[in-house]
Short mmCIF file of C-alpha atoms in Angstrom, two decimals:
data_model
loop_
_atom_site.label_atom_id
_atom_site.label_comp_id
_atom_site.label_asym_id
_atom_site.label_seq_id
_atom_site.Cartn_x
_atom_site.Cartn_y
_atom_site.Cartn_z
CA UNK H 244 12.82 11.54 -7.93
CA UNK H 245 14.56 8.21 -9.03
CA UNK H 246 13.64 5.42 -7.11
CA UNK H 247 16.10 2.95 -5.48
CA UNK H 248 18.24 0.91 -7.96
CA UNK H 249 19.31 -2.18 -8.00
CA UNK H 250 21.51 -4.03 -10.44
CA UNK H 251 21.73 -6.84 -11.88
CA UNK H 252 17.67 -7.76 -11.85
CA UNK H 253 19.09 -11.48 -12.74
CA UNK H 254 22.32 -13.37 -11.72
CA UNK H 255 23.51 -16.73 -12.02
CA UNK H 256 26.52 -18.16 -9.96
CA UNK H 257 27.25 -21.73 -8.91
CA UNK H 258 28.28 -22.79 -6.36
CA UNK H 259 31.47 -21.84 -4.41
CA UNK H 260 31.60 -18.82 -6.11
CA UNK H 261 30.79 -15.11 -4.60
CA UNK H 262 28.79 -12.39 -5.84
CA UNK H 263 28.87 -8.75 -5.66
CA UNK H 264 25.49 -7.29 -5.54
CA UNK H 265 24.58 -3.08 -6.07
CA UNK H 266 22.14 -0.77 -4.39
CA UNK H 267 21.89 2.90 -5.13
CA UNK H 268 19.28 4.69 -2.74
CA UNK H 269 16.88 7.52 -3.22
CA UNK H 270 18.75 11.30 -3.45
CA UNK H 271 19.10 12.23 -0.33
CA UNK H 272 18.40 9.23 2.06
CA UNK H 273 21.39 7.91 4.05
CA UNK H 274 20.35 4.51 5.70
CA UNK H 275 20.00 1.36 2.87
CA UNK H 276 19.23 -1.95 4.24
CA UNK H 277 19.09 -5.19 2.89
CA UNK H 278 16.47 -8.19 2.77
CA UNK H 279 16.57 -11.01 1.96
CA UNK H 280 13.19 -12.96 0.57
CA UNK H 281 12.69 -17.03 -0.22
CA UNK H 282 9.54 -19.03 -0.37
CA UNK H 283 10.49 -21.15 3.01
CA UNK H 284 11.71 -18.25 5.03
CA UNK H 285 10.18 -15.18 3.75
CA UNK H 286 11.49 -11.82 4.11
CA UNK H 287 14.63 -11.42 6.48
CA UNK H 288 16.80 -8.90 7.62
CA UNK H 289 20.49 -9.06 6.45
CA UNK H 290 21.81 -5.71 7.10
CA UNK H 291 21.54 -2.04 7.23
CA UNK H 292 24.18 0.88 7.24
CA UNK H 293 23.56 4.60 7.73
CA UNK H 294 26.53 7.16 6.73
CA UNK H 295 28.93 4.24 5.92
CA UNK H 296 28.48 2.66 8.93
CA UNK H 297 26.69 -0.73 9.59
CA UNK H 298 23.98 -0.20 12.24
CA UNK H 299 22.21 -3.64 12.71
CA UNK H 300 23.15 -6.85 11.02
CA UNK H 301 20.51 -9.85 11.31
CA UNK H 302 21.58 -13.75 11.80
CA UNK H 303 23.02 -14.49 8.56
CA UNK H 304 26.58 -15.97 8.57
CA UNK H 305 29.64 -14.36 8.21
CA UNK H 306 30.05 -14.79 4.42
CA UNK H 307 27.03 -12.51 3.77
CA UNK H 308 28.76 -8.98 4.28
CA UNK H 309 28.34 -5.51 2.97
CA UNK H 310 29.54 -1.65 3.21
CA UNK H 311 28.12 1.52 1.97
CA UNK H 312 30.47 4.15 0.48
CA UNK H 313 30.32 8.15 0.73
CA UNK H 314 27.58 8.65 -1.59
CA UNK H 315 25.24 6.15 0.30
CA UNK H 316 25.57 3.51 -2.45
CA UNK H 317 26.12 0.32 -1.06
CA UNK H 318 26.77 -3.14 -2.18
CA UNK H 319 26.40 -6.69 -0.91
CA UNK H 320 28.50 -9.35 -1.00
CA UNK H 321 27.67 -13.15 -0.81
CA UNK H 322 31.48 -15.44 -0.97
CA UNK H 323 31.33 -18.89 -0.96
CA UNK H 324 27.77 -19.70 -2.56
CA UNK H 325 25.67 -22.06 -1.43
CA UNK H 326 22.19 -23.99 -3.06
CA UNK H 327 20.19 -22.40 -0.13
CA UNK H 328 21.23 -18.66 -0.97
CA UNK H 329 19.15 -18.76 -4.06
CA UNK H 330 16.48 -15.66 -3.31
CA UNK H 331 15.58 -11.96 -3.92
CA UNK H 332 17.76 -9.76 -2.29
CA UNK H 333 15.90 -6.46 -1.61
CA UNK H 334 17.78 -3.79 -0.92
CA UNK H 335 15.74 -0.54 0.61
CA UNK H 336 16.45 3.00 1.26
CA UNK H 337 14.88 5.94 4.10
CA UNK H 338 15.18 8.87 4.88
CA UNK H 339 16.78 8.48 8.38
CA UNK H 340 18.11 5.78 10.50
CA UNK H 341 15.73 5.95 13.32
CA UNK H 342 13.04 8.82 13.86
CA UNK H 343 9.65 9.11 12.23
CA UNK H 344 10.81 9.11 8.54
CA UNK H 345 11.82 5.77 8.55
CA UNK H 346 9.71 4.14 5.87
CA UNK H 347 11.78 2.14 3.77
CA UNK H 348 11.36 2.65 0.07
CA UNK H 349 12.73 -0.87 -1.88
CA UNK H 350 14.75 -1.73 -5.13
CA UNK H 351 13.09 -4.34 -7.63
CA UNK H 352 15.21 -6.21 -6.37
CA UNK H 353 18.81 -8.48 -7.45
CA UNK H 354 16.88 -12.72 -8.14
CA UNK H 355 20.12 -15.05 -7.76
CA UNK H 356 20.07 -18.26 -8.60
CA UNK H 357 22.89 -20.76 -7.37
CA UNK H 358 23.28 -23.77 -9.11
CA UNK Y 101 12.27 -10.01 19.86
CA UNK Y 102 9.31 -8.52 17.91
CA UNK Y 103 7.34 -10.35 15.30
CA UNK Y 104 4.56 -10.02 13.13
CA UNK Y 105 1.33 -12.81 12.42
CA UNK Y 106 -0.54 -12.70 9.33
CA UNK Y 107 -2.87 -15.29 9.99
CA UNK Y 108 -4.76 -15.82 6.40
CA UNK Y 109 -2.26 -16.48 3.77
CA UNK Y 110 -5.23 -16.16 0.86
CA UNK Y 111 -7.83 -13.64 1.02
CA UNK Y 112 -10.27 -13.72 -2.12
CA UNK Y 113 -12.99 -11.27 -2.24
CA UNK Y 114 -15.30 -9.91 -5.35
CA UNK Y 115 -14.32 -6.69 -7.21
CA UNK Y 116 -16.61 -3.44 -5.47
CA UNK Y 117 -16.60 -5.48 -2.21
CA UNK Y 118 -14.66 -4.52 0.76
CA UNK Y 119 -11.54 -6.03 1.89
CA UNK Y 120 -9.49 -6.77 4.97
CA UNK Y 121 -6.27 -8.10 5.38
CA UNK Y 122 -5.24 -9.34 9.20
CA UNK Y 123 -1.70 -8.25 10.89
CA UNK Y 124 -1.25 -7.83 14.64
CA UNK Y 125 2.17 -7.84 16.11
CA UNK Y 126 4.30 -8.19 19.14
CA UNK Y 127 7.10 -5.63 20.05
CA UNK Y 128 8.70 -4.21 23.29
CA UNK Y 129 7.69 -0.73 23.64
CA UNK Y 130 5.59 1.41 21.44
CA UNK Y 131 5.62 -0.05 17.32
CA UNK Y 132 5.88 1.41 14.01
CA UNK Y 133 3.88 -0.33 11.50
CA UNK Y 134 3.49 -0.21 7.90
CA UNK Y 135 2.06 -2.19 5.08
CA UNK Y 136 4.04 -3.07 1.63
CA UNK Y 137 2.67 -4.33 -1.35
CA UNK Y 138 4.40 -6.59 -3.93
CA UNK Y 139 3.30 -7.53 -7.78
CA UNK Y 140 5.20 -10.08 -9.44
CA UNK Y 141 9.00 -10.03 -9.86
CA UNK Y 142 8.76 -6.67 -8.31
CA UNK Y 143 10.01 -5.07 -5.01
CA UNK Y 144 7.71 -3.94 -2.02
CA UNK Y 145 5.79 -0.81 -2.18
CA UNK Y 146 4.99 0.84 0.94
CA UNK Y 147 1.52 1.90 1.16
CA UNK Y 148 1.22 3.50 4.43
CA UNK Y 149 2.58 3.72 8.28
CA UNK Y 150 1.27 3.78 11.83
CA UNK Y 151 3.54 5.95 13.53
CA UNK Y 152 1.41 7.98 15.97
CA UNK Y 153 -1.89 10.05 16.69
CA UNK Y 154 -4.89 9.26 14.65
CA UNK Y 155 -5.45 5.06 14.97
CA UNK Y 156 -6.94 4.94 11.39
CA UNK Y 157 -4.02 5.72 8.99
CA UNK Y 158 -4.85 6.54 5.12
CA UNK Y 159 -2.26 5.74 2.79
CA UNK Y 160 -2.19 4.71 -1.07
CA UNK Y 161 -4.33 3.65 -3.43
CA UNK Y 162 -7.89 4.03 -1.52
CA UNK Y 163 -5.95 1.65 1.57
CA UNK Y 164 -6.30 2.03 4.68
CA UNK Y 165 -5.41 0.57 7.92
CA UNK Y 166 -6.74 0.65 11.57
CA UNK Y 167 -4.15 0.28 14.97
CA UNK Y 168 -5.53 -1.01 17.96
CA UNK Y 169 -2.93 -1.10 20.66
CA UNK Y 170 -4.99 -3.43 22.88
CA UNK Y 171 -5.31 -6.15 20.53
CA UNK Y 172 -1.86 -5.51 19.04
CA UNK Y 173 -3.78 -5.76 15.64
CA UNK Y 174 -2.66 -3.29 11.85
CA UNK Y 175 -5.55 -4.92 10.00
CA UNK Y 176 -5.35 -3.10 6.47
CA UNK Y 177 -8.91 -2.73 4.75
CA UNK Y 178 -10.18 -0.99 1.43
CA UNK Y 179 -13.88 -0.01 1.11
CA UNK Y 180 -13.88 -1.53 -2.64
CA UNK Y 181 -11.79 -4.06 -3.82
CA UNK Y 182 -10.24 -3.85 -7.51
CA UNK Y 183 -9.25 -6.24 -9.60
CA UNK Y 184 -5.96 -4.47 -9.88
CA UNK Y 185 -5.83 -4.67 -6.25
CA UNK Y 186 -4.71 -8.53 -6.49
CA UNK Y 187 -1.22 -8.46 -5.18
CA UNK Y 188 0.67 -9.87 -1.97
CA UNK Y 189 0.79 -7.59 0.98
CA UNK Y 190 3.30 -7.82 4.13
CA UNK Y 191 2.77 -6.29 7.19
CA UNK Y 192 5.41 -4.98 8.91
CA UNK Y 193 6.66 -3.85 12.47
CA UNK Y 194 9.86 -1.99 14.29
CA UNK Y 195 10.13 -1.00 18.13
CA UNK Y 196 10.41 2.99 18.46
CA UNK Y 197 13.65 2.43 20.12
CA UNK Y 198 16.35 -0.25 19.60
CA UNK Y 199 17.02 -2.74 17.00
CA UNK Y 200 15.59 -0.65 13.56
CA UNK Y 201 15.02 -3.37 11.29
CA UNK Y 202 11.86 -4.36 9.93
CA UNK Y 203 10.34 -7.70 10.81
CA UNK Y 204 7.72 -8.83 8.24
CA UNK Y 205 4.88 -11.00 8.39
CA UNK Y 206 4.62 -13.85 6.40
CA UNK Y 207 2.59 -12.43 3.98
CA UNK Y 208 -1.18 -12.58 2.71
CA UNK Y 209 -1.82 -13.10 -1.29
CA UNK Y 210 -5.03 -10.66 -1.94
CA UNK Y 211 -7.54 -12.21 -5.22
CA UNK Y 212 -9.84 -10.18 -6.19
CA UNK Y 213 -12.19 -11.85 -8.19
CA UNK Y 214 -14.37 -9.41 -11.09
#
């Protein structure tokens, strides 16, 4: 089975600008979330949508949003780029929402750099 | 809110010797725990989960990891460290019921030194 995808592994944007990033999931597993990881602040939450719908969303601000279409693909979006968004997004993929099969199996991961 | 404490952020240890790696947690209500693993420019790797039952959970790689509810501790140990093993593991934590997102620990770089 193909693991979760993410693409692109590398982006540059400066700032101001937004940024479109992609996840596609496991076969079969309909919840993807999204992390996002920096030296000062570690891993954090950004989001996480099961069956198109967005189920939790963490403190980021408003420009981070996302969606996930039909075929539990989902993609990130990131308008108005600042210095401080420079990280690894991690996007991750299980089998269910809630319930014992919730292990999240992760992407490589999207690095972005904002200059 | 939950949250997770990794309390070493280096843990060095000789090749063949055993290693343990510290997590314990706070969460409303009953937790699910797991433990990731992440190489260089490369995403996490789940190695295994406390869900229920047994309190020692066996996962990848030779790891393994003990629950114990009363001191809220996931420490994950391996009888013999490898070389290979060098890496930097997360802990992780989510409440049974509620919010479903994972909180991490800060982390804990693993050297193993042949």
């Amino acid at each position: 089975k193909a693991g979760v995808t993410q693409t692109p592994r590398y982006l540059i944007k400066t700032r101001g600008q937004q940024v479109t990033l992609s996840c596609s999931p496991i076969s079969g597993h309909r919840s993807v979330s999204w992390y996002q990881q920096t030296p000062g602040q570690g891993l954090q939450f950004l989001f996480e949508y099961f069956s198109e719908t967005q189920r939790n969303k963490g403190n980021f601000p408003g420009r981070f949003s996302g969606r996930q279409f039909s075929n539990s693909r989902s993609e990130m979006n990131v308008s108005t780029l600042e210095l401080g968004d420079s990280a690894l997004y991690l996007c991750a993929s299980s089998l269910e929402s809630g319930g014992r099969n919730t292990e999240a199996f992760f992407g490589q991961g999207t690095r972005l750099t904002v200059v | 809110a939950q949250s997770v404490a990794q309390p070493e952020d280096q843990v060095n240890v000789a090749e063949g010797n055993p290693l343990t790696v510290k997590c314990t947690y706070s969460v409303s209500g009953n937790p699910y725990l797991f433990w990731y693993v992440q190489y260089p420019n490369r995403g996490l790797q789940f190695l295994l989960k406390y869900i229920t039952g047994d309190n020692l959970v066996k996962g990848s790689y030779g790891f393994e990891a003990e629950f114990n509810k009363s001191q809220t501790s996931f420490h994950l140990k391996k009888p013999s460290a490898l070389v290979s093993d060098s890496a930097l593991y997360f802990c992780a934590v989510r409440p049974t019921a509620g919010r479903r997102a994972l909180t991490f620990g800060s982390g804990t770089r693993l050297q193993v030194q042949p």
